[in-house]
Short mmCIF file of C-alpha atoms in Angstrom, two decimals:
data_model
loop_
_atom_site.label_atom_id
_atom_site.label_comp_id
_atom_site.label_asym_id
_atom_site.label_seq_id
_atom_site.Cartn_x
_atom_site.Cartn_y
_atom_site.Cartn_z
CA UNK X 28 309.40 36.31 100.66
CA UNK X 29 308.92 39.29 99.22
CA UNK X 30 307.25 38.32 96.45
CA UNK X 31 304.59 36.98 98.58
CA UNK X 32 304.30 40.34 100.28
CA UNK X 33 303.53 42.58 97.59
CA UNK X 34 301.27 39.59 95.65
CA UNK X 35 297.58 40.91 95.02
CA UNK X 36 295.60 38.65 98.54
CA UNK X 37 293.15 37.69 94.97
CA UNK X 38 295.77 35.58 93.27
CA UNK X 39 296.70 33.26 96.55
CA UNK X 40 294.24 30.35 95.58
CA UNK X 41 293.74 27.70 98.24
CA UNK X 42 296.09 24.64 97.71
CA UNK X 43 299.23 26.71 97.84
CA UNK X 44 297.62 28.94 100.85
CA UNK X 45 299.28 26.28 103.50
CA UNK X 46 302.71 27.00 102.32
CA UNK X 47 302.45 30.52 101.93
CA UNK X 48 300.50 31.41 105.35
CA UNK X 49 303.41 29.24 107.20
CA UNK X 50 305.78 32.20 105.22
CA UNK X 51 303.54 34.93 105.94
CA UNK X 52 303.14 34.00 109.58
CA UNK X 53 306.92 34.22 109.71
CA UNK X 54 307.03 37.73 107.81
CA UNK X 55 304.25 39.57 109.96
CA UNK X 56 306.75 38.12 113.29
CA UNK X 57 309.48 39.92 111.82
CA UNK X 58 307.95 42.87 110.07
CA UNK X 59 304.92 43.76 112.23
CA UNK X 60 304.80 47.56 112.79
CA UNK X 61 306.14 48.55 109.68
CA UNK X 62 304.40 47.18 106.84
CA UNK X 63 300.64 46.93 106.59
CA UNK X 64 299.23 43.36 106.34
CA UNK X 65 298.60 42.10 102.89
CA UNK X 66 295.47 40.11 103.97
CA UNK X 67 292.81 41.64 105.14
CA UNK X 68 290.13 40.16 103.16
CA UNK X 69 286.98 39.32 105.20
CA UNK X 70 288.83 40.64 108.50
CA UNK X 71 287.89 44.46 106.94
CA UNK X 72 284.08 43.48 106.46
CA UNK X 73 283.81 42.13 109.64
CA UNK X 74 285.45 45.77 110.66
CA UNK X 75 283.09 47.57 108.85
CA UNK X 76 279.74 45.10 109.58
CA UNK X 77 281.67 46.68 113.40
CA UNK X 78 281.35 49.89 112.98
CA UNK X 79 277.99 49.55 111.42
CA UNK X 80 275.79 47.59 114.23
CA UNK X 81 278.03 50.31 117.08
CA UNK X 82 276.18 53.05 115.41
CA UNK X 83 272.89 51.66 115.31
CA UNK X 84 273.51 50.23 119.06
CA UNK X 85 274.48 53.74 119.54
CA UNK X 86 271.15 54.89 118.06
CA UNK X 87 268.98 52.13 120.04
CA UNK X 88 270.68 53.60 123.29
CA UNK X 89 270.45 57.22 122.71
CA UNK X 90 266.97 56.46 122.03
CA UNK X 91 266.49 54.82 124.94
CA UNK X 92 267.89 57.22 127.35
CA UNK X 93 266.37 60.34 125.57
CA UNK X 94 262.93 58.50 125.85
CA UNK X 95 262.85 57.78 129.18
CA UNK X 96 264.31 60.67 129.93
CA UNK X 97 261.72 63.03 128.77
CA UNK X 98 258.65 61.19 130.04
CA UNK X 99 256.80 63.33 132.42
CA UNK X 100 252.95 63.27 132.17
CA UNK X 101 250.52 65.45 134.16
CA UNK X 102 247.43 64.70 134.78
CA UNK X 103 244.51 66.83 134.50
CA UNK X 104 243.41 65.23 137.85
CA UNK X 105 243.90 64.10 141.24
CA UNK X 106 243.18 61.61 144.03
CA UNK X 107 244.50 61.07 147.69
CA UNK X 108 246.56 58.49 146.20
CA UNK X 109 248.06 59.61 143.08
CA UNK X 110 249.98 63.10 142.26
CA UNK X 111 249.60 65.33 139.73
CA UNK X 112 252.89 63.70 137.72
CA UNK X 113 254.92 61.13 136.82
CA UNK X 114 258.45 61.43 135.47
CA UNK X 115 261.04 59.13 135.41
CA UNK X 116 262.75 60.12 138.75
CA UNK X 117 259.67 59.11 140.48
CA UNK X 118 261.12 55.89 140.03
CA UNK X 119 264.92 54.94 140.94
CA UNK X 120 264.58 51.98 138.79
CA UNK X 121 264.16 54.65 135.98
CA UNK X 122 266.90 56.75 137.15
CA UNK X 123 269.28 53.81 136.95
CA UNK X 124 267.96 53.34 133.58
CA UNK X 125 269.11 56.75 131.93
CA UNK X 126 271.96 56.92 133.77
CA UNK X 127 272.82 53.80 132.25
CA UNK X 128 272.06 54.03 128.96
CA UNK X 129 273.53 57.43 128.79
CA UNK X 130 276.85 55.69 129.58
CA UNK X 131 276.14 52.94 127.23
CA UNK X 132 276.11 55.82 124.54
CA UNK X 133 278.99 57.83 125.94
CA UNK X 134 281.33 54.44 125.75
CA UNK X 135 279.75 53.80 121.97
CA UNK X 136 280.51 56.69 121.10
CA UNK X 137 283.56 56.40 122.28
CA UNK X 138 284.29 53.48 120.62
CA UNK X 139 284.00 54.29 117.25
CA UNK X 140 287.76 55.89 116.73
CA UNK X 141 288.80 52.39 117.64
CA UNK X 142 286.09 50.77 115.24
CA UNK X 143 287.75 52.53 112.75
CA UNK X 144 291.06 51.80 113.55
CA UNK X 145 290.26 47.92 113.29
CA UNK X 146 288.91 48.46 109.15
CA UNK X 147 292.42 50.59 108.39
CA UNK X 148 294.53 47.80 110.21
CA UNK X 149 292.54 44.23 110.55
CA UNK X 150 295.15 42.85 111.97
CA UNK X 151 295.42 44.97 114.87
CA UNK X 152 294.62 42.41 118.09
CA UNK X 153 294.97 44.89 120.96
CA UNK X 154 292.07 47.25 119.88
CA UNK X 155 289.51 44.10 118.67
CA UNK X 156 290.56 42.79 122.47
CA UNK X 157 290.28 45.59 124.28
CA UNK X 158 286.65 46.79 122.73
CA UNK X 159 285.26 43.01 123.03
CA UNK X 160 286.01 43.03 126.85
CA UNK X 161 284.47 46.54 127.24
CA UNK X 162 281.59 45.53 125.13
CA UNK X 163 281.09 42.59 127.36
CA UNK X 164 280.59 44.84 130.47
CA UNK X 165 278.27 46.94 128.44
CA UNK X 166 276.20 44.00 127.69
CA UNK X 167 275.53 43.47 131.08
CA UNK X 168 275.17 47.23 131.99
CA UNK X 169 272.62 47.79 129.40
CA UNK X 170 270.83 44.13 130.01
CA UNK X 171 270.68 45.25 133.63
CA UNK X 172 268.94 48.30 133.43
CA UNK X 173 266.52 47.28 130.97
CA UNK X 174 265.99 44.45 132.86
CA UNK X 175 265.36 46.27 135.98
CA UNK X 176 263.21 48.93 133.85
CA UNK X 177 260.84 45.96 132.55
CA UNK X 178 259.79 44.38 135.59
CA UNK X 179 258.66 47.82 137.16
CA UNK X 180 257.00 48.24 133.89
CA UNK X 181 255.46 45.13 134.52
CA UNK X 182 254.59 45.78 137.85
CA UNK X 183 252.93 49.03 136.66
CA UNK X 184 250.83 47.69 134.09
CA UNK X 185 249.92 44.49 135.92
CA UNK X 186 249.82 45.40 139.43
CA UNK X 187 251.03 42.74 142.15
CA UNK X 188 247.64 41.84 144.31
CA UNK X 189 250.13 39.75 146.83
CA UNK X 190 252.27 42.62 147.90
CA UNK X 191 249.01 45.36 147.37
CA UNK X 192 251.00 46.98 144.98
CA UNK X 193 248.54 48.74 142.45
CA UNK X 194 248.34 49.12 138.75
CA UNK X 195 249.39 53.13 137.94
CA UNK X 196 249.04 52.75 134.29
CA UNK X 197 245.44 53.49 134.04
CA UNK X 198 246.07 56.90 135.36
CA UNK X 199 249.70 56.89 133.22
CA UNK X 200 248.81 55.86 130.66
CA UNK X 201 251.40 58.39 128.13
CA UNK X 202 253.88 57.32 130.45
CA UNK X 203 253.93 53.57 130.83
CA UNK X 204 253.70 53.74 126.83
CA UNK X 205 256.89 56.21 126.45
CA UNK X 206 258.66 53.98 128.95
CA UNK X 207 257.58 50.41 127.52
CA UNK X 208 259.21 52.07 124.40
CA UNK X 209 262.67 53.05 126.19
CA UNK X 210 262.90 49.43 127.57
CA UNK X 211 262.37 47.99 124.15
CA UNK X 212 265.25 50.41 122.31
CA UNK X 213 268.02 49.09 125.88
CA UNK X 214 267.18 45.85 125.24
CA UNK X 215 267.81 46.28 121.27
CA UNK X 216 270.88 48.21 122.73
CA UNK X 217 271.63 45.07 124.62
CA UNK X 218 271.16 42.31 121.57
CA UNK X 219 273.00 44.39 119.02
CA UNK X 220 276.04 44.64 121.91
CA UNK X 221 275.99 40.73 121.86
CA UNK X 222 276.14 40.36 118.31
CA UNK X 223 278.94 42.74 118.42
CA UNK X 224 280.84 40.48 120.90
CA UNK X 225 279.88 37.55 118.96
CA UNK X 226 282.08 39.59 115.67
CA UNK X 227 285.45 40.71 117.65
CA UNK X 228 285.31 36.71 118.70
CA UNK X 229 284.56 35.91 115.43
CA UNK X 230 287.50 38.04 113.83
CA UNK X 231 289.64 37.35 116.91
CA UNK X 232 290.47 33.49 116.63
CA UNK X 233 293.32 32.29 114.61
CA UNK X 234 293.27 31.79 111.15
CA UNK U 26 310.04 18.49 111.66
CA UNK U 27 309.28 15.17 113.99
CA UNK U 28 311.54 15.69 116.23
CA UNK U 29 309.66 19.63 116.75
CA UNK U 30 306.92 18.11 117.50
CA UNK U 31 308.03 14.75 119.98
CA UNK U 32 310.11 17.68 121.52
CA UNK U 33 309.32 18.29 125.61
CA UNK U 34 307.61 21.59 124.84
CA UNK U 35 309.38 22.87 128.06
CA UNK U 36 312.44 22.41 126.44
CA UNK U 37 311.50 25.30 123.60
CA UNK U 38 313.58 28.21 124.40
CA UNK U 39 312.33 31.80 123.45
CA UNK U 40 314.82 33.11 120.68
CA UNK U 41 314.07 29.81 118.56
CA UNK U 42 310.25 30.11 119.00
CA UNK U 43 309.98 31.92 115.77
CA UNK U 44 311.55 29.91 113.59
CA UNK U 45 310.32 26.61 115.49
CA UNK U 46 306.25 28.35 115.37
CA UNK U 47 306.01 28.82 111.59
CA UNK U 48 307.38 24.91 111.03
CA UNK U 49 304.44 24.00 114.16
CA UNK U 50 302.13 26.20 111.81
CA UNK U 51 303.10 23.75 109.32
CA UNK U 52 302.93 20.89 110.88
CA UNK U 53 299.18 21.91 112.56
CA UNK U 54 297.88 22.58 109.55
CA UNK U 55 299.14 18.78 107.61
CA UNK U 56 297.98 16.81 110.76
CA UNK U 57 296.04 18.82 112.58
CA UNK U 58 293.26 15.59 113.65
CA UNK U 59 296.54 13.01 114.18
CA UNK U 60 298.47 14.61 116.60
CA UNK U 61 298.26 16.86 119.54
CA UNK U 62 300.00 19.96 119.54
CA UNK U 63 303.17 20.41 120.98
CA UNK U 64 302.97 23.41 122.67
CA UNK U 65 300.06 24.35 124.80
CA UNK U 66 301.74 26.26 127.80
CA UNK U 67 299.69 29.69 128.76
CA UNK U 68 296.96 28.44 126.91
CA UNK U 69 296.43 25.14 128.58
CA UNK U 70 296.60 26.96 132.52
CA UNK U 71 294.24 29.41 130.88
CA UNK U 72 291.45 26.42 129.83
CA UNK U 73 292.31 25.29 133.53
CA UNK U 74 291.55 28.00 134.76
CA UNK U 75 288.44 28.46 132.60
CA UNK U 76 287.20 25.01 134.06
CA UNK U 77 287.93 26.55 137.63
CA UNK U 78 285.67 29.70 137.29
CA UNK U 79 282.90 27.49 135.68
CA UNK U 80 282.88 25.43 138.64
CA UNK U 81 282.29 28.65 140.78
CA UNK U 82 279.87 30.09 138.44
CA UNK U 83 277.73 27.05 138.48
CA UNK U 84 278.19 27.12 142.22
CA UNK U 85 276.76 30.55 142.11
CA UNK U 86 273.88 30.01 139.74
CA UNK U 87 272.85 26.89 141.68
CA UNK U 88 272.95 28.44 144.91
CA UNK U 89 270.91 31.59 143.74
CA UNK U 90 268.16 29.29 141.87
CA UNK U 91 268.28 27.13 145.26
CA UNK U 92 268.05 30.12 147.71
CA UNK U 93 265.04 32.05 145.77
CA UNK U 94 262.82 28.67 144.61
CA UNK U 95 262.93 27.25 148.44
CA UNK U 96 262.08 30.66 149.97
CA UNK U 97 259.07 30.66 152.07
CA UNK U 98 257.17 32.42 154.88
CA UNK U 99 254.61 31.94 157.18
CA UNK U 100 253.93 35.23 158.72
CA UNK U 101 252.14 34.23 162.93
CA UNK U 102 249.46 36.91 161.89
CA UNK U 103 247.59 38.36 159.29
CA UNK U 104 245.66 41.77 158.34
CA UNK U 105 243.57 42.99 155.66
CA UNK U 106 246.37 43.45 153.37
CA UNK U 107 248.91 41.25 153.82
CA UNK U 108 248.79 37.42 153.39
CA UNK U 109 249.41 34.93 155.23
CA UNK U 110 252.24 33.49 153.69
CA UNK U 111 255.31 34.97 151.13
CA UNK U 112 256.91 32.60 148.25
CA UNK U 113 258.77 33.46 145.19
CA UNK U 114 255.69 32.69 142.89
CA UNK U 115 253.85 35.58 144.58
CA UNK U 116 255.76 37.69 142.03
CA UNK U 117 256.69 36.79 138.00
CA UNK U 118 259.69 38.89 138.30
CA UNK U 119 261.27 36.33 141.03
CA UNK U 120 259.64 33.20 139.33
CA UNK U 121 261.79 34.36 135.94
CA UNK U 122 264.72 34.69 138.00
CA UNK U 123 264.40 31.02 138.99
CA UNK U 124 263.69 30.08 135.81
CA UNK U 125 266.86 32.28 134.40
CA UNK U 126 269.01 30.89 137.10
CA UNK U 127 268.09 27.24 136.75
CA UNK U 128 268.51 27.71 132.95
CA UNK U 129 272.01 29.33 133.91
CA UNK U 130 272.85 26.19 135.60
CA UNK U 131 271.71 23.23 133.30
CA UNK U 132 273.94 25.65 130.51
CA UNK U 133 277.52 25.83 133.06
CA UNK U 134 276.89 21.92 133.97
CA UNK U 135 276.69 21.19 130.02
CA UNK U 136 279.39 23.26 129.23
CA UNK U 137 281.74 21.46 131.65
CA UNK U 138 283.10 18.89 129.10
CA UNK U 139 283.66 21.58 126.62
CA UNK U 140 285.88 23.12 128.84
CA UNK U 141 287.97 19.94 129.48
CA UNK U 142 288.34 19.54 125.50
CA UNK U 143 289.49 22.94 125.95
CA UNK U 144 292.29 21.93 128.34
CA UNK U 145 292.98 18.42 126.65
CA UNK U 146 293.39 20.47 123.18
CA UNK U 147 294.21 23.90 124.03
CA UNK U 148 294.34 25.10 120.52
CA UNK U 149 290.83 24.15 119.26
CA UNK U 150 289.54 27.35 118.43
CA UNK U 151 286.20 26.18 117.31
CA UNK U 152 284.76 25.12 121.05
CA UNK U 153 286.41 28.32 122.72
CA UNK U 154 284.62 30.17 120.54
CA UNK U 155 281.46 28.33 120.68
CA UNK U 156 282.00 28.70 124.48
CA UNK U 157 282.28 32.36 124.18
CA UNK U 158 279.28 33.19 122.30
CA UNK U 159 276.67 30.98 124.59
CA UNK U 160 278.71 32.60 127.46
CA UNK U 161 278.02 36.12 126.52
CA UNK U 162 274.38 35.17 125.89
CA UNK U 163 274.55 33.60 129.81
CA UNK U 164 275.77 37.39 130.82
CA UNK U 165 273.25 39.28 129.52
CA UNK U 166 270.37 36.35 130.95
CA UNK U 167 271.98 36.04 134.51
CA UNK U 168 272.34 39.85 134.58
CA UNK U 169 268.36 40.58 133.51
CA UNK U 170 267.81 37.95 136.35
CA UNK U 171 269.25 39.31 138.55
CA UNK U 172 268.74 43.08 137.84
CA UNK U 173 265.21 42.54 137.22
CA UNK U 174 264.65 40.99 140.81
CA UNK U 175 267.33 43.30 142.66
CA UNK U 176 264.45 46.26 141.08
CA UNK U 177 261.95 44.16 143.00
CA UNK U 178 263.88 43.61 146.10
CA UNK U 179 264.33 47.21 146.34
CA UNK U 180 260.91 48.03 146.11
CA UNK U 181 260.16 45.46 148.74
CA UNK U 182 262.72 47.16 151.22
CA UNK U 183 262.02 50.70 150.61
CA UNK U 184 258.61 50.64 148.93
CA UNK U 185 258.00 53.51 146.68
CA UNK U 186 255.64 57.15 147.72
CA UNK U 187 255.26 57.90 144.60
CA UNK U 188 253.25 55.67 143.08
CA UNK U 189 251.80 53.92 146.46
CA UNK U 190 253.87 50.77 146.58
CA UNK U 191 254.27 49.98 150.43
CA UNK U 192 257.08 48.53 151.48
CA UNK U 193 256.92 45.00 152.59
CA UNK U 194 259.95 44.22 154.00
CA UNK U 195 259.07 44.84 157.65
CA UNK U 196 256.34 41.64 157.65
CA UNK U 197 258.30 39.53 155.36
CA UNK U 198 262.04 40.04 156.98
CA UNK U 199 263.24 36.50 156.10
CA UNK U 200 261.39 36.26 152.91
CA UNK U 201 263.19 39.79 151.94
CA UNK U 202 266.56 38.52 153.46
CA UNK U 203 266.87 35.40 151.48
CA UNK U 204 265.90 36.81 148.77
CA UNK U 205 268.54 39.68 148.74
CA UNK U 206 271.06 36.61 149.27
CA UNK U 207 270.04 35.01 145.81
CA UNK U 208 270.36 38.32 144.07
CA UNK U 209 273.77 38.49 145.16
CA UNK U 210 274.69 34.97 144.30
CA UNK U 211 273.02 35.79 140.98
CA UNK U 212 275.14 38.85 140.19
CA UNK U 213 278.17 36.80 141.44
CA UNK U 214 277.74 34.23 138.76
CA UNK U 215 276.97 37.33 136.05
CA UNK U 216 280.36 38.80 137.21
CA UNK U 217 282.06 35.23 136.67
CA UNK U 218 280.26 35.03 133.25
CA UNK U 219 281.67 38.09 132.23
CA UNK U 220 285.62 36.78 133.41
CA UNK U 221 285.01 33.66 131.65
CA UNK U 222 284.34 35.62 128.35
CA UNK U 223 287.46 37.72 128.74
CA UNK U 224 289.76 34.91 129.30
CA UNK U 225 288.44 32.80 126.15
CA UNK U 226 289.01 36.28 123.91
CA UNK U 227 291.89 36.08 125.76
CA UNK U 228 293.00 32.62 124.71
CA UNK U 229 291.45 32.98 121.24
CA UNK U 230 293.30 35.59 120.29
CA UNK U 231 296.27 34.86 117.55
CA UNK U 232 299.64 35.06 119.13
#
């Protein structure tokens, strides 16, 4: 039993894994929180790959809300219809946006003690659990507001001529640009927060 | 190691469960297509359960893509500005929600026999997982759905001053009404998306 313990996780080739995993099994049940797993193996890259994609969903959503954020264009004109500016609290769409986002990078932030502490211990379920079911929400907190972000866009570039709702982005031009932008980086946010799921599934199930 | 497994898996008692789960391991891993597994307890009400929430989900999704595609309104008058009549493919925000939602749908109603496989075999890791991936993919589509036209809705009830979109609620009351219904339903089936992936990474998790 031992022996199998303290064997490099290299030399275990595959036909005698069956035995030894059924031993293994039995020695992590009785020796869980004192001794460190001795495989880890592809469990620690799938940590890592982890902590990797957080910090560039991190960057896609700091983006975002810093974008969108900062938007405000003046114009050097103006008509009875149209002001002088356009930020993004013109627009409670857009407010729902950064408010989001800035969560979305408050929680990833956040997040990264724990995406460390699943590449020191791989084995550790509770943590891989516990971020997969918060990354979940975030999925649909980002995909929300850049959802709700992109059909305003929309509806600013395009105009609805149904519901006499006119085009702004003639006049805004700077700003439907800075905002298209912020929509793209959520909904990069958003993909990179799926594939994220799709890894703490991945290194979740049973071996 | 037969009798283990023709044992009434009620009849396994806590204290011997260790001993009893590395000789299942065992015996999973030698004739793992042959037989089915002997003990399936939590995991089997959980894939019950699972089949139960996709039921209401698919309810949800069907009544949202039902609610929004036969929405329609005749308005007894007409001015310059408004038209005569109001239908969901007056604007390509609500036509993509129908579109989402239907898609939504067709995905829940395929994914029903999955689940029972899940229940039948409650240790096959390789459907739950399957399940959870196209599930999270379903969150973050039912959520832009439904977040996209809830951005719309809005705009329809309150209009917005600063960039000169009129609210249109007060000709199209039904129209806006029914509409708001489907958005609900829609975030109702996100938020049963969302449980459904939590309770596979529940049941996938090693134990």
């Amino acid at each position: 039993m031992d022996s199998t313990k303290t064997r490099d996780e290299s030399s275990i080739d595959i036909p005698q894994s069956k035995s030894t995993k059924a031993k293994t099994t039995t020695a992590i049940a009785t020796t869980k929180a004192i001794t460190p797993h001795p495989q880890g193996g592809w469990k620690r890259g799938v940590a890592i790959f982890d902590f990797i994609l957080r910090i560039c969903a991190l960057v896609a959503a700091l983006a975002a809300t810093a974008t969108m954020g900062t938007t405000d264009q003046t114009l050097p004109f103006f008509t009875q219809f149209f002001q002088f500016q356009a930020s993004y609290d013109d627009l409670p769409t857009f407010t729902f946006f950064v408010v989001a986002n800035a969560i979305a990078s408050g929680y990833l932030v956040l997040s990264l003690p724990f995406s460390i502490v699943g590449i020191v211990r791989p084995h550790a379920v509770g943590v891989k659990l516990l971020l997969l079911i918060l990354d979940t929400v975030m999925v649909a907190f980002t995909t929300a507001a850049a959802a709700a972000a992109a059909a305003i866009v929309y509806l600013a570039h395009n105009g609805n001529p149904n519901t006499n709702w006119l085009a702004i982005c003639q006049q805004f031009n700077d700003f439907c640009q800075k905002v298209s932008g912020a929509v793209v980086a959520s909904f990069i946010a958003a993909v990179i927060l799926i594939f994220l799921v799709v890894l703490s599934a991945v290194a979740l199930r049973r071996h």
